[in-house]
Each structure stands twice: as C-alpha cells, then as structure tokens.
Tab-separated table of C-alpha atoms and ligand atoms in Angstrom:
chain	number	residue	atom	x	y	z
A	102	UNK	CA	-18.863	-18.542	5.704
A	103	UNK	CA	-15.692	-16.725	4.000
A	104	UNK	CA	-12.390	-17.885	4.945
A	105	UNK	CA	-9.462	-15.983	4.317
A	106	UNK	CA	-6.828	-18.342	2.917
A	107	UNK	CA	-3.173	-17.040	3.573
A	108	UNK	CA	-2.132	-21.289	3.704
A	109	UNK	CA	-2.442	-21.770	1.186
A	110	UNK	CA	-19.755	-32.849	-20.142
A	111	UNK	CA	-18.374	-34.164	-22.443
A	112	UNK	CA	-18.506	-38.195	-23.025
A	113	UNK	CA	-14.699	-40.121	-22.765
A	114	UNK	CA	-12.870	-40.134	-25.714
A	115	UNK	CA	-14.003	-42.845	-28.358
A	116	UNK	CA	-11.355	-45.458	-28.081
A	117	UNK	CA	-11.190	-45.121	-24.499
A	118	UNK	CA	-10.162	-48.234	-22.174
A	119	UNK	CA	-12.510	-49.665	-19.872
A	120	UNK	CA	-12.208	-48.758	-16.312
A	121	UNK	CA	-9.941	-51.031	-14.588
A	122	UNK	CA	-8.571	-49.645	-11.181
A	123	UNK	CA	-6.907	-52.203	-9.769
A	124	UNK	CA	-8.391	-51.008	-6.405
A	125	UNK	CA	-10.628	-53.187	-4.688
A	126	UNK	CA	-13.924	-51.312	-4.194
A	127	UNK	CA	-13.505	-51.061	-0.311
A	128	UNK	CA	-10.877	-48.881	-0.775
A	129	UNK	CA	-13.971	-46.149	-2.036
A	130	UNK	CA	-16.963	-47.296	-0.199
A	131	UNK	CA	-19.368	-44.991	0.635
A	132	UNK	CA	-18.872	-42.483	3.803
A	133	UNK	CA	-21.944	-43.980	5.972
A	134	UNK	CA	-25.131	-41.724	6.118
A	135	UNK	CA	-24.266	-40.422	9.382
A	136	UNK	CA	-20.817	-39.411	8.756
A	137	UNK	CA	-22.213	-37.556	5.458
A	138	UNK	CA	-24.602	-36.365	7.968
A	139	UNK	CA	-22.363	-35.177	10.676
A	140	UNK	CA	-20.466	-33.349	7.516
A	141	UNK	CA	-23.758	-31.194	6.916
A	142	UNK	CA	-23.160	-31.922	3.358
A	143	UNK	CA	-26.316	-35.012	2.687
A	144	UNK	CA	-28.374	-31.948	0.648
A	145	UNK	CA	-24.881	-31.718	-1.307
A	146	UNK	CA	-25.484	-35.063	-1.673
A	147	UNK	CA	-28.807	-35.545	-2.149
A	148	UNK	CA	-28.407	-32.698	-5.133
A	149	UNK	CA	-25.467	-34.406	-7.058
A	150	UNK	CA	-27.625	-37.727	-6.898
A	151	UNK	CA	-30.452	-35.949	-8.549
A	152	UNK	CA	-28.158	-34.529	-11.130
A	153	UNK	CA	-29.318	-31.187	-9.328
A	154	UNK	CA	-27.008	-28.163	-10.190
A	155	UNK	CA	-25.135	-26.741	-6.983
A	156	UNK	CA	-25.419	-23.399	-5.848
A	157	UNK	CA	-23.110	-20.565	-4.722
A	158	UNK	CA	-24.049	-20.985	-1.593
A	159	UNK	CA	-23.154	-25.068	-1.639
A	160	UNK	CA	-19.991	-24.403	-3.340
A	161	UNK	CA	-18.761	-22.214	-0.020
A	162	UNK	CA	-20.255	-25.160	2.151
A	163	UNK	CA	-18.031	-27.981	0.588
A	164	UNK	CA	-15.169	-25.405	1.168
A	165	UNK	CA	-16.213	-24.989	5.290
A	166	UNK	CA	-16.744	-29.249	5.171
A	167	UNK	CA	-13.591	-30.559	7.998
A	168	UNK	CA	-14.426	-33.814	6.403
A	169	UNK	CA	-11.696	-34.214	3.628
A	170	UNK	CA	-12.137	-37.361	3.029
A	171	UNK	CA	-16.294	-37.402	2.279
A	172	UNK	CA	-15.704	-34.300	0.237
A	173	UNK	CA	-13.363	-36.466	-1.767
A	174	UNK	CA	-15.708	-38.963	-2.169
A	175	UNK	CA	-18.574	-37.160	-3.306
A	176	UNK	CA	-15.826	-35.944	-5.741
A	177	UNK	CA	-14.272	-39.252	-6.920
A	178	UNK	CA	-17.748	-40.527	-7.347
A	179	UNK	CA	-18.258	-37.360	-10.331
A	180	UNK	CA	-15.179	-38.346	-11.688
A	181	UNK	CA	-15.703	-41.807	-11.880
A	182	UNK	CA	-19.170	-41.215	-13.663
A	183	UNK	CA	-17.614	-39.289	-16.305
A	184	UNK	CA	-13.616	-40.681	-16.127
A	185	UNK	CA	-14.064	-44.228	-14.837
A	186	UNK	CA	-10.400	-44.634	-13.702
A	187	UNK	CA	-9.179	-43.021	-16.628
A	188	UNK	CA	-6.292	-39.863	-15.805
A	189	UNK	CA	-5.162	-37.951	-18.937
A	190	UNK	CA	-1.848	-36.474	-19.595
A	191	UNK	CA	-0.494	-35.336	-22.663
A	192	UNK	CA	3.327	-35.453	-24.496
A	193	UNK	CA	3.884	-31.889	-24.556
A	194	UNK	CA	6.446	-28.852	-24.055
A	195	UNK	CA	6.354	-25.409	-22.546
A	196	UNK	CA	7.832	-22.459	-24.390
A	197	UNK	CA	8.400	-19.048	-22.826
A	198	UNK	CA	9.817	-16.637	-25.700
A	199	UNK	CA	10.539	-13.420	-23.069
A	200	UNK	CA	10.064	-12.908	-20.138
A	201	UNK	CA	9.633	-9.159	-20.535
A	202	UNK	CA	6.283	-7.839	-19.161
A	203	UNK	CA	4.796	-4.623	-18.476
A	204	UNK	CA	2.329	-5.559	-15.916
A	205	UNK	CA	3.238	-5.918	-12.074
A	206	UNK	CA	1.508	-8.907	-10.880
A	207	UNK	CA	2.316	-9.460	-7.501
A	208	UNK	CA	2.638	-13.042	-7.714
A	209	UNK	CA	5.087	-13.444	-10.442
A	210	UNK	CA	8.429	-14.417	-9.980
A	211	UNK	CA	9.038	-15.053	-13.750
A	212	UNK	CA	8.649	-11.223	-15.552
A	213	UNK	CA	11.389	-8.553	-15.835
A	214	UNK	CA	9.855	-4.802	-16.290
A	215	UNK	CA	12.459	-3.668	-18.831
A	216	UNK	CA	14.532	-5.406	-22.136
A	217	UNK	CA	17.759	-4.317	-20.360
A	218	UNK	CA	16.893	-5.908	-16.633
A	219	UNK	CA	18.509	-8.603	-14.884
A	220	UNK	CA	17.425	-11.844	-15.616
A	221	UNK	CA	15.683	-10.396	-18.436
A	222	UNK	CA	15.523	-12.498	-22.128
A	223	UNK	CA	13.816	-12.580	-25.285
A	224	UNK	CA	14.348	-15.538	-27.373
A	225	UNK	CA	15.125	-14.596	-31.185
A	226	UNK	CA	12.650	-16.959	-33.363
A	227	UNK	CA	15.264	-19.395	-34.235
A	228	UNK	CA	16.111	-19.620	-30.801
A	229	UNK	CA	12.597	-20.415	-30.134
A	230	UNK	CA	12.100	-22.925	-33.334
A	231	UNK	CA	15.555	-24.676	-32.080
A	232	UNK	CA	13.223	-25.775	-29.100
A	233	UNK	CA	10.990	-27.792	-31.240
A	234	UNK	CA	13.606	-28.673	-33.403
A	235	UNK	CA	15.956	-30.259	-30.912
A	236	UNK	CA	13.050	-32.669	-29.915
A	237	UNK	CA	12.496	-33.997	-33.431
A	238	UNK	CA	12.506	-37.329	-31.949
A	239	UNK	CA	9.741	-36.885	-29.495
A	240	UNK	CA	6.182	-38.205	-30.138
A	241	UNK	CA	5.091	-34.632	-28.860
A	242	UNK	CA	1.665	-33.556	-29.599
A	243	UNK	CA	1.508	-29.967	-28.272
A	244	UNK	CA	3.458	-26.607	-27.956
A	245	UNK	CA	2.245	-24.731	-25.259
A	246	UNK	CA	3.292	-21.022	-25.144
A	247	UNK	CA	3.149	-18.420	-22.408
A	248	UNK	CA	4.799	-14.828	-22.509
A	249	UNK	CA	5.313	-11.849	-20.636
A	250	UNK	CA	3.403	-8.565	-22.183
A	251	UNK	CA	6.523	-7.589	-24.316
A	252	UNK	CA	6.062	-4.175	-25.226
A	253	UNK	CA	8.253	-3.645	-28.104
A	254	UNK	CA	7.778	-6.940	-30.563
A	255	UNK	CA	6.087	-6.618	-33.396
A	256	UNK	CA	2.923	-8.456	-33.434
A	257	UNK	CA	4.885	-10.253	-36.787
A	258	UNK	CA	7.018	-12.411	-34.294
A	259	UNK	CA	4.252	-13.723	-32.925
A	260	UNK	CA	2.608	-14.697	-36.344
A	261	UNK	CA	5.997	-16.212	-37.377
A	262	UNK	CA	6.514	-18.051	-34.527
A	263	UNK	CA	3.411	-20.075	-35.030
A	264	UNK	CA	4.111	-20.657	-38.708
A	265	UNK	CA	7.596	-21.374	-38.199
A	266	UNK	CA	6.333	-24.006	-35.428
A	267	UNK	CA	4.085	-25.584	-38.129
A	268	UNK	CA	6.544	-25.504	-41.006
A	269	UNK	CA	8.760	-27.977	-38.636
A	270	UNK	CA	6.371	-30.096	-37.075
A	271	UNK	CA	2.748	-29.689	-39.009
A	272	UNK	CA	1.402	-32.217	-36.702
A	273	UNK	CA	1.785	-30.707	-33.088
A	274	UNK	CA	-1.234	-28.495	-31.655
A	275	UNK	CA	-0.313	-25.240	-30.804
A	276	UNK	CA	-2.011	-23.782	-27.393
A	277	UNK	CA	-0.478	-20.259	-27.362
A	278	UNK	CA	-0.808	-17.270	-25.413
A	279	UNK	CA	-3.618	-16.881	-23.025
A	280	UNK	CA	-6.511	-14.409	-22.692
A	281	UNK	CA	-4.022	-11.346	-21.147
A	282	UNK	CA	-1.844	-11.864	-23.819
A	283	UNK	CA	-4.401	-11.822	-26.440
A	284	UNK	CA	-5.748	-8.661	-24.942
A	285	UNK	CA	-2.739	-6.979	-24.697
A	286	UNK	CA	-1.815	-7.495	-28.452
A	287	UNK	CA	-4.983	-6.077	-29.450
A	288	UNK	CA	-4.354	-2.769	-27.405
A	289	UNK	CA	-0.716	-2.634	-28.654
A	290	UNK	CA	-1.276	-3.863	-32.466
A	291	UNK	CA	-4.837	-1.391	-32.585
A	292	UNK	CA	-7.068	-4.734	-33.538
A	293	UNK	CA	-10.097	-6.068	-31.878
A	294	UNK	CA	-9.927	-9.052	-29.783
A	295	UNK	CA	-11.737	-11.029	-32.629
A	296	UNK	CA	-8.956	-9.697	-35.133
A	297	UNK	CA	-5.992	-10.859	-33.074
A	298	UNK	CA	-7.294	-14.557	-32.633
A	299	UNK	CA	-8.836	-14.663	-36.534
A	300	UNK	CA	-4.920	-13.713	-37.558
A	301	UNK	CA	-2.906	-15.951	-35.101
A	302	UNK	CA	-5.367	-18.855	-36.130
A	303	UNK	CA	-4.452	-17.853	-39.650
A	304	UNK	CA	-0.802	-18.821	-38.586
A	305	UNK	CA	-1.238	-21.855	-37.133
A	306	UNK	CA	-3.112	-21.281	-33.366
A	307	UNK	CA	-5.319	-24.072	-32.475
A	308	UNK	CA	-5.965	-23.381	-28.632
A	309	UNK	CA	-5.972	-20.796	-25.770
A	310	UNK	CA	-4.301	-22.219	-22.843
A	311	UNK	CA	-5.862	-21.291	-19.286
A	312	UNK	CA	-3.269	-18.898	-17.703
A	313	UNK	CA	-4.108	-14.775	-16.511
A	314	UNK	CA	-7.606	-15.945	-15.028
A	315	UNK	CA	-6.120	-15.328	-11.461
A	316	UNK	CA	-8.927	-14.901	-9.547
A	317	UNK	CA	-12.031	-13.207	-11.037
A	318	UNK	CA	-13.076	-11.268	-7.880
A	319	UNK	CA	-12.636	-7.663	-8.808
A	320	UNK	CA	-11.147	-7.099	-4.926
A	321	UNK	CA	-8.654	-9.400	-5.419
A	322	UNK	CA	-7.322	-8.692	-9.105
A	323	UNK	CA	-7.108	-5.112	-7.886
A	324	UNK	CA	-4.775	-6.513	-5.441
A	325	UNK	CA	-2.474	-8.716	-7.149
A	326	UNK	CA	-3.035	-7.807	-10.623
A	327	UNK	CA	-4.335	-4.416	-10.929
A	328	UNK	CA	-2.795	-3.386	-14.625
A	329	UNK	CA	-3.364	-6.249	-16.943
A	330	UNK	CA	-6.989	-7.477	-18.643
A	331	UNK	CA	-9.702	-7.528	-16.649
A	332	UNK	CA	-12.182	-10.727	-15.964
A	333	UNK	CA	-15.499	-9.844	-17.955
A	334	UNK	CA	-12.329	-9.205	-21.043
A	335	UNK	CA	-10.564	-12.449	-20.085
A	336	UNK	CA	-13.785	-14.481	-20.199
A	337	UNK	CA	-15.084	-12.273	-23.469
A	338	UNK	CA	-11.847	-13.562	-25.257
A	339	UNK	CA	-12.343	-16.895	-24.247
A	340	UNK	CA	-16.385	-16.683	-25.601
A	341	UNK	CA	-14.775	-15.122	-28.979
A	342	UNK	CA	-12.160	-18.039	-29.184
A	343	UNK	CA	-15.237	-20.724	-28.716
A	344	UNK	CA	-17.375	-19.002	-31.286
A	345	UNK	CA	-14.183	-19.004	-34.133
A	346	UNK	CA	-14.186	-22.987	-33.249
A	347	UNK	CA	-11.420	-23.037	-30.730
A	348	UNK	CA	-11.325	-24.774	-27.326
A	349	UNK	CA	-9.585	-23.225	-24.556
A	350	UNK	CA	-8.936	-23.705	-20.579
A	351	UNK	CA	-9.236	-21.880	-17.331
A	352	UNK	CA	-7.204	-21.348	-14.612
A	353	UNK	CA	-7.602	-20.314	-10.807
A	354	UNK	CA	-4.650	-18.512	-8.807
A	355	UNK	CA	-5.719	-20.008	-5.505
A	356	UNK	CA	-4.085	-20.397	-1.948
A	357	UNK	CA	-3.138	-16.330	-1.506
A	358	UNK	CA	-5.577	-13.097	-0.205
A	359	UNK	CA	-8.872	-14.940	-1.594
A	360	UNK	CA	-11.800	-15.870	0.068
A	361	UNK	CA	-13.816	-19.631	-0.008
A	362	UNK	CA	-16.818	-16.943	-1.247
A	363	UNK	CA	-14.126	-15.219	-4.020
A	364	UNK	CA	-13.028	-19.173	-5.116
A	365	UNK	CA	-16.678	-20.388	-5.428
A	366	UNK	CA	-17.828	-17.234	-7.592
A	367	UNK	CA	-14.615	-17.618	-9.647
A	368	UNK	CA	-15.706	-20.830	-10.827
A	369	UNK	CA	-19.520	-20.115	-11.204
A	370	UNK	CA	-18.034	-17.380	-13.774
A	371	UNK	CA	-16.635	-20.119	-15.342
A	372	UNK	CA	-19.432	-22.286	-15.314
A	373	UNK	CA	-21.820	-19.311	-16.766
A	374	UNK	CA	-19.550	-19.510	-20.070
A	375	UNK	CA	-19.342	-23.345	-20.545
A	376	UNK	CA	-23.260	-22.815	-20.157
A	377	UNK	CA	-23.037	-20.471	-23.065
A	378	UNK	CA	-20.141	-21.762	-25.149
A	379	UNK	CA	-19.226	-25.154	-24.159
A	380	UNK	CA	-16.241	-24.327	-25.033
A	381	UNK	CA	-13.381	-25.162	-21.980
A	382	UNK	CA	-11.846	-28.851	-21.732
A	383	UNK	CA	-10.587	-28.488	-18.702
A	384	UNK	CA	-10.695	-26.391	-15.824
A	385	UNK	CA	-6.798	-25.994	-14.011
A	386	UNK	CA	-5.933	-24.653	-10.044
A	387	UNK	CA	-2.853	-23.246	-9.924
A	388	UNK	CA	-1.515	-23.468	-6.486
A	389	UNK	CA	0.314	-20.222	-5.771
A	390	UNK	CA	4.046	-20.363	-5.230
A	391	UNK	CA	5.379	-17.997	-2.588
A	392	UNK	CA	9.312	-17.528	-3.669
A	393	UNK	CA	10.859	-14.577	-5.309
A	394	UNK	CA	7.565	-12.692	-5.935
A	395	UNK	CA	5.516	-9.195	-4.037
A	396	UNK	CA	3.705	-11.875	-2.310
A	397	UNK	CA	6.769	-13.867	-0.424
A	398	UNK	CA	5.438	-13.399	3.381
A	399	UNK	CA	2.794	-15.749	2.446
A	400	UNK	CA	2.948	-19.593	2.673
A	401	UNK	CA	2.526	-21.913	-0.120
A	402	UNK	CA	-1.081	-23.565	-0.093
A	403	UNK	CA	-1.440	-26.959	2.038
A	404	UNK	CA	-2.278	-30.146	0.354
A	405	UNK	CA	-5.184	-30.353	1.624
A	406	UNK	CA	-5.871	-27.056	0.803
A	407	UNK	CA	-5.127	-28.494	-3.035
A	408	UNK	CA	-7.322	-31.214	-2.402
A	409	UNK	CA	-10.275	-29.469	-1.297
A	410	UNK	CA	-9.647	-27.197	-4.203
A	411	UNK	CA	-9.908	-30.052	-7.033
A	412	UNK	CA	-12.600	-31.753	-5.352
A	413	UNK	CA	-14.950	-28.527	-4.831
A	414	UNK	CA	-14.234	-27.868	-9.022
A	415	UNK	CA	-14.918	-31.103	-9.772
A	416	UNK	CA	-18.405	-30.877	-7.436
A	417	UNK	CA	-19.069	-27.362	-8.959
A	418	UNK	CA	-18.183	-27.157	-12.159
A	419	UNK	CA	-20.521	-29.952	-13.248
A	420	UNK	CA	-20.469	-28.587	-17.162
A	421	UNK	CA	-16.552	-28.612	-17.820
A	422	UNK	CA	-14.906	-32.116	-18.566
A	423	UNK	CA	-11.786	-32.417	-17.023
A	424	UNK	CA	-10.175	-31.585	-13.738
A	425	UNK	CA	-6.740	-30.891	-14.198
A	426	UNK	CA	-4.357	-30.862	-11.573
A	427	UNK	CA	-1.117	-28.823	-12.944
A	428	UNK	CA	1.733	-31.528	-11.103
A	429	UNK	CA	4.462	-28.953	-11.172
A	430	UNK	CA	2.400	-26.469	-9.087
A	431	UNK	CA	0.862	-28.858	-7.031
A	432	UNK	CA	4.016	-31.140	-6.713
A	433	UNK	CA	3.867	-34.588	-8.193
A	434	UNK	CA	2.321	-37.027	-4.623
A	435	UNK	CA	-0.210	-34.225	-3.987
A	436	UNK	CA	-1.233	-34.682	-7.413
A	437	UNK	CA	-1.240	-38.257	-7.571
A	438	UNK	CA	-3.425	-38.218	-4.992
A	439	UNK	CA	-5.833	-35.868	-6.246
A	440	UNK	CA	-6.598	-38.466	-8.594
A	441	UNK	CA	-9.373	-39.646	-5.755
A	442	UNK	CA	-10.564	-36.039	-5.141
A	443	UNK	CA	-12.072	-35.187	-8.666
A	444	UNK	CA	-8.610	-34.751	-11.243
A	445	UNK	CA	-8.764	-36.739	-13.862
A	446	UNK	CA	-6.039	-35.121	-15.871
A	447	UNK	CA	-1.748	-34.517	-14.596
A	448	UNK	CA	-1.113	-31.448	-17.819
A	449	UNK	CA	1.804	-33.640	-19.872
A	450	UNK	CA	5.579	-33.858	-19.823
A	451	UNK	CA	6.058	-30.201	-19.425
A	452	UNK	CA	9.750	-29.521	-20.221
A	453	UNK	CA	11.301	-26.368	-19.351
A	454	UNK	CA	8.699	-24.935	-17.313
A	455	UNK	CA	10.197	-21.749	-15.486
A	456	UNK	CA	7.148	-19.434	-14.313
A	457	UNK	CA	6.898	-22.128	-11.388
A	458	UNK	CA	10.615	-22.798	-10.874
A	459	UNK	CA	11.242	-19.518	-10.472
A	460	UNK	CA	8.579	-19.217	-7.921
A	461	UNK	CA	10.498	-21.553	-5.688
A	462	UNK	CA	8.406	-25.233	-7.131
A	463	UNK	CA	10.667	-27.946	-6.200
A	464	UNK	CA	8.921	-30.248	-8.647
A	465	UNK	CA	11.097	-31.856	-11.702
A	466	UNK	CA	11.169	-29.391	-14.753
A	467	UNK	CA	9.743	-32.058	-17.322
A	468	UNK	CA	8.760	-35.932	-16.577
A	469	UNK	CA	8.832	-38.741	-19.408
A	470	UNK	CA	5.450	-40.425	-20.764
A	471	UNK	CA	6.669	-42.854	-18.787
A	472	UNK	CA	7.482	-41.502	-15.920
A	473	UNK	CA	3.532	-39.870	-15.836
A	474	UNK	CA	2.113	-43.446	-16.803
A	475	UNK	CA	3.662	-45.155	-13.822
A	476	UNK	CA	3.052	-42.615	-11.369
A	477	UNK	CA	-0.664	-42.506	-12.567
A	478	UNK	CA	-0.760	-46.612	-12.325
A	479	UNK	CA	1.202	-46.528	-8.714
A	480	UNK	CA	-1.873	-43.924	-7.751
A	481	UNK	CA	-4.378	-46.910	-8.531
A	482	UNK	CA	-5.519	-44.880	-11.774
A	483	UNK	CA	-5.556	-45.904	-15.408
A	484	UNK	CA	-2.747	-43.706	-17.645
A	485	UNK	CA	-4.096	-42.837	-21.257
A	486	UNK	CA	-1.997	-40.233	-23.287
A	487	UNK	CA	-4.270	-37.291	-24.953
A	488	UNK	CA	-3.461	-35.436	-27.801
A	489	UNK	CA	-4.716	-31.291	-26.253
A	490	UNK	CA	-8.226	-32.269	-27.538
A	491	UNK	CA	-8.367	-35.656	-25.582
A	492	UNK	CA	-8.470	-37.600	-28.666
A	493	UNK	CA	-6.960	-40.722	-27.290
A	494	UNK	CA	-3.162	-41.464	-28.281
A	495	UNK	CA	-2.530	-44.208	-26.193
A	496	UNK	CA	-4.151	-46.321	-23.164
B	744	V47	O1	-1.331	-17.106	-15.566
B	744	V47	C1	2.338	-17.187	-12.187
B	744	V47	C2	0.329	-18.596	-12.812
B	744	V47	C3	-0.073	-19.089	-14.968
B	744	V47	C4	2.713	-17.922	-10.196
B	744	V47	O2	-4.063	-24.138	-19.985
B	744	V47	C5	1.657	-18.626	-10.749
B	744	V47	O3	-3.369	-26.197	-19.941
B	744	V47	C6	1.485	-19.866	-8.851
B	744	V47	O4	-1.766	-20.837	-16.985
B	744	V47	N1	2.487	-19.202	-8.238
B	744	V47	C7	0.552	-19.667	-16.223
B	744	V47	N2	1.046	-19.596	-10.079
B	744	V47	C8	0.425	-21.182	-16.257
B	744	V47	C9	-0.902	-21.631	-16.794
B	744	V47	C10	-1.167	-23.048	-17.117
B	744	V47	C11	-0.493	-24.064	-16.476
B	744	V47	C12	-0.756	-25.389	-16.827
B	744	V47	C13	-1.663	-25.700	-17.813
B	744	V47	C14	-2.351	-24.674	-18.462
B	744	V47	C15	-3.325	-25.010	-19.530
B	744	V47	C16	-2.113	-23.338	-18.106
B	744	V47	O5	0.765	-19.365	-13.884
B	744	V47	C17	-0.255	-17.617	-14.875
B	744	V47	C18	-0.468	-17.448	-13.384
B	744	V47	O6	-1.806	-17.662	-13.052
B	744	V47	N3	1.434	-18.140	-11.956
B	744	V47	N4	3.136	-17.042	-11.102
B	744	V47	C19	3.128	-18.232	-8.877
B	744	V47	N5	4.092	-17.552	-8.241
C-alpha cells in the first residue's frame, strides 16, 4: 500500500555504561501474540527474531501498521539489543557561512538566489573563525558546517576555513559540507568528486554530515529539488568518502509529497551502501518544516508520523548503528519520546541552527549538555556524551 503523506552494526562504544533504565520492565512488556497478530505484523516479527533481513515489501507494511505502539516495540526491542538504554548526544555547534545558493529547493526557507538579495549573507572567514573562537570555553567536540551552493567563492575559502578551524581548536572534529555541496564544488572548481574530498581532508575535514539526501525517489527530487546532485551522485560521494577512511551520515526529507513505498526504498538505498561500505554512523529523519518555503500549503508532519518514521529506520535499516532523531526538527518531547521507538541518539547542543528556524521550528536554537542529559534521564533513558565518532566522552 502507498500512502501519500501531505501530514506530515556496530558494537557500543568501549567504555560504555551498563544499561540502567530506571524503568521497571512492565513499562515495555511484550504486545501479547494476538495484538501482534491483529497488527498483521507476527512475520515482521518472526523475521527480526531470526535476525532475518526485512524486505521492501515489510518496510511499507510497518508503515500501513495502526498499531503505534507494537511498532514501537518491535523497535525499542532493536535498540535495546544494540543501545541498551544508552541515547547519544554530542557537544557540538552549527555553522552556516552563506546562505547564498543557486539551487531552488522547494523546501528551503534558509537560501537567497543572489549575493545582493534580502536576507542574503556570507560570512567573511574571520567572521566565521570568531564563531569557534567566542566558545573557547566550551568542551565542544565538533563543528558542523552546512552552506548554500555559493557560486562565486573560491574553492580557497573553503580550504581555509577548515584550517583556520584547526589552527584554533586542533581538537574539534570537523563534519563539513554534505554530499550536494561536495558535488557542486567539483562542477564549479573542475575536480572530481574524489579530488574535492582528498583536498578538504588535506585541510582538516574529518566527516560528511547527512544533509541534501532529501528523498532518493527520482519522482520526488524532480519535484522538490530538481537542479542540485542527484541520488546515485549523492550516495557515490558518500561510497568515495568511506573508501578515503571517512564516516559520514544520511538524511531523509520526510512528511511532504512522498509515498510509504518512496520512504521504504529511500532507506533500502541506504542500506545497499552500508552493505558495501559500512561506512554511515547514523541514519537522521528530518521532519519537514512548512514555513517560509515553495512548499507552505502543506502541514508539518504529525508526531506520530515522526514516530513511525524512527521506528520503521530503526526496523529497516538493520546495518546502520544509530537512529538519530534531529530534536530541533522534530521538537524536543517528540524526540524524547522517540527514545522508545528505535532513536538512540538527540544530534548535540546545536547552537545557532537557522535552516530550521527559518522554516518556522519553534524548538530552542541550542540546548546545554545539561539541558540534553536531563531531558534524556526524565525520558527514562541513560545520557552519554559522544565525541562525532561515538567514542564515549562522558556517561
Ligand atoms: O539537507 C532544509 C533539510 C538539511 C528544510 O549529519 C529541511 O549529523 C525540514 O542535514 N524542513 C540540513 N528540513 C540539515 C542536516 C542535518 C541535520 C542534523 C544532523 C545532521 C548530521 C545533518 O535540512 C538539508 C535538508 O534536507 N531541510 N529545509 C525544511 N524546511
């Protein structure tokens, strides 16, 4: 069944804590056989005890199940057998250096066409270094960096940025600039994809963050996001990043024109790399935002919508590690509660996030270490702090 939706393995870290939900087991017994039955979903079931892969055609199923609650079981209970209790976040901070873009994605609230448009900014590199600079006393562990497709930098600002970033704070992983972007410098700067990611790593790059997957369905990137890289050159970046020793994430745009069929085959792409590469840590549902953006006559995805969306990765995507669930997209009780449908990881601190802000999310702009540990314990769930390649920091 396709549903059109206009609501919208690897081991813990060494060093990990022991599980220790302070939740008495009731609270996650078992749905009874019958109920499972009445769900349709005891094959589902039956598969995930045998450690039996699910197929596309199970994927779409756990979408149709009306059951939330036994879909979030059979999710928990994945999570738990990798996780325990254990929910990951990570001290970090978001840096957008422009917000110039020459692609028209119809979801985007954040990009200005032009230099000289309203609302339009580019950040000079000092302006962008004074970021990092001005948080000298945080224990941060990562810069994460997202852009618009600026077409008029040189492709030196982007190599100076990261060494400037590592002449001021050695230390802190850099995730910068996600498979578009990559793409896009390559077409600009007349270098293979390879080239671009061998010369940023030579400046300091030591991730790809997740962002520009969208939705891999060649319908619905037509749609929404007809003029920037394409899915078999997003996920060919992403393979080229693994093989230079890099570890990466992956997104899904979900809650807008896609189908339950469009979600499910989205994340089988994704599962068809980690087969190959093993190279994502986490995979990341981005719940769309409806304000300010091509696509504003559409509502904002439900949270159960959200929930059925971690849980189903979680069930599907039985090679990637970590379900994240992005709190400032999918607002911070939704999240917390995804914690029992398949997420074991809330992103980090954020700080300064705008692409969602300026899509109308309500969410805080950036939340302390321990502001994310308490809301993680209050959830029932046991806080550890991850450095971006979940290399434990603090339990
Ligand atoms: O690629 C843009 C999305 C992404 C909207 O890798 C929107 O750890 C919803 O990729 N409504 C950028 N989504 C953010 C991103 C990300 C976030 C958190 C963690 C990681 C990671 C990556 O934001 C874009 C696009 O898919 N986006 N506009 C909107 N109106």
């Amino acid at each position: 069944m396709t549903t059109l939706h206009r609501a919208g393995a690897r081991l813990p870290a060494a060093g990990a804590p022991a599980y220790d939900s302070r939740v008495p087991d009731a609270a996650v017994a078992p749905p009874s056989p019958s109920r499972l039955a009445r769900t349709g979903l005891l094959d589902v079931a039956g598969k995930l005890d045998a450690g039996v892969r699910l197929s596309h055609d199970d994927g779409v199923r756990l979408f149709a199940c009306p059951d939330l609650l036994a879909l979030g079981w059979l999710a928990n209970r994945e999570r738990e057998r990798r996780h325990a209790g254990r929910t990951y976040f990570n001290h970090n901070i978001r840096i957008e250096a422009t917000n110039v873009c020459v692609a028209s994605c119809l979801f985007c609230a954040f990009a200005r066409l032009q230099p000289g448009d309203d609302g339009a900014y580019t950040l000079t590199l000092e302006q962008v270094w004074d970021k990092l600079r001005s948080r000298q006393d945080q224990a941060l562990t990562e810069v994460h960096v997202v852009n618009g497709l600026h077409p008029d930098l040189p492709f030196d600002y982007y190599l100076e940025l990261l060494r400037g970033f590592k002449r001021i704070r050695p230390d802190v992983h850099l995730k910068c600039f996600t498979a578009v972007e990559i793409a896009f410098f390559a077409d600009l700067y007349g270098r293979t994809d390879a080239q671009v990611l061998r010369e940023l790593m030579a400046a300091g790059l030591d991730s790809l963050p997740g962002g520009g997957a969208e939705v891999f369905a060649e319908r619905v990137r037509r749609k929404i996001c007809h003029d920037k890289c394409g899915t078999e050159r997003y996920l060919d970046i992403h393979r080229t990043a693994h093989r230079l020793g890099m570890r990466s994430n992956v997104t899904m745009l979900y809650g807008h024109i896609e189908t339950d069929d469009e979600r499910v085959d989205h994340m089988l792409r994704a599962r068809a790399l980690q087969d190959e590469t093993g190279g994502f840590q986490a995979f990341i549902p981005l719940a769309f935002h409806p304000d300010n953006n091509q696509m504003r006559k559409l509502p904002a995805p439900t949270a159960a919508d959200t929930l059925r969306v971690h849980a189903v990765a979680r069930l599907v995507l039985d090679n990637v590690p970590h379900i994240k669930a992005f709190w400032i997209a999918t607002g911070v009780e939704t999240a917390q509660t995804a914690l029992w449908f398949g997420v074991d990881d809330l992103d980090g601190t954020v700080q300064e996030e705008q692409i969602y802000h300026m899509a109308g999310a309500r969410t805080p702009e950036a939340m302390t270490t321990d502001d994310i540990s308490r809301l993680i314990r209050v959830a029932g769930r046991d806080p550890v702090e991850r450095d971006t390649l979940y290399n434990v920091v603090s339990a």
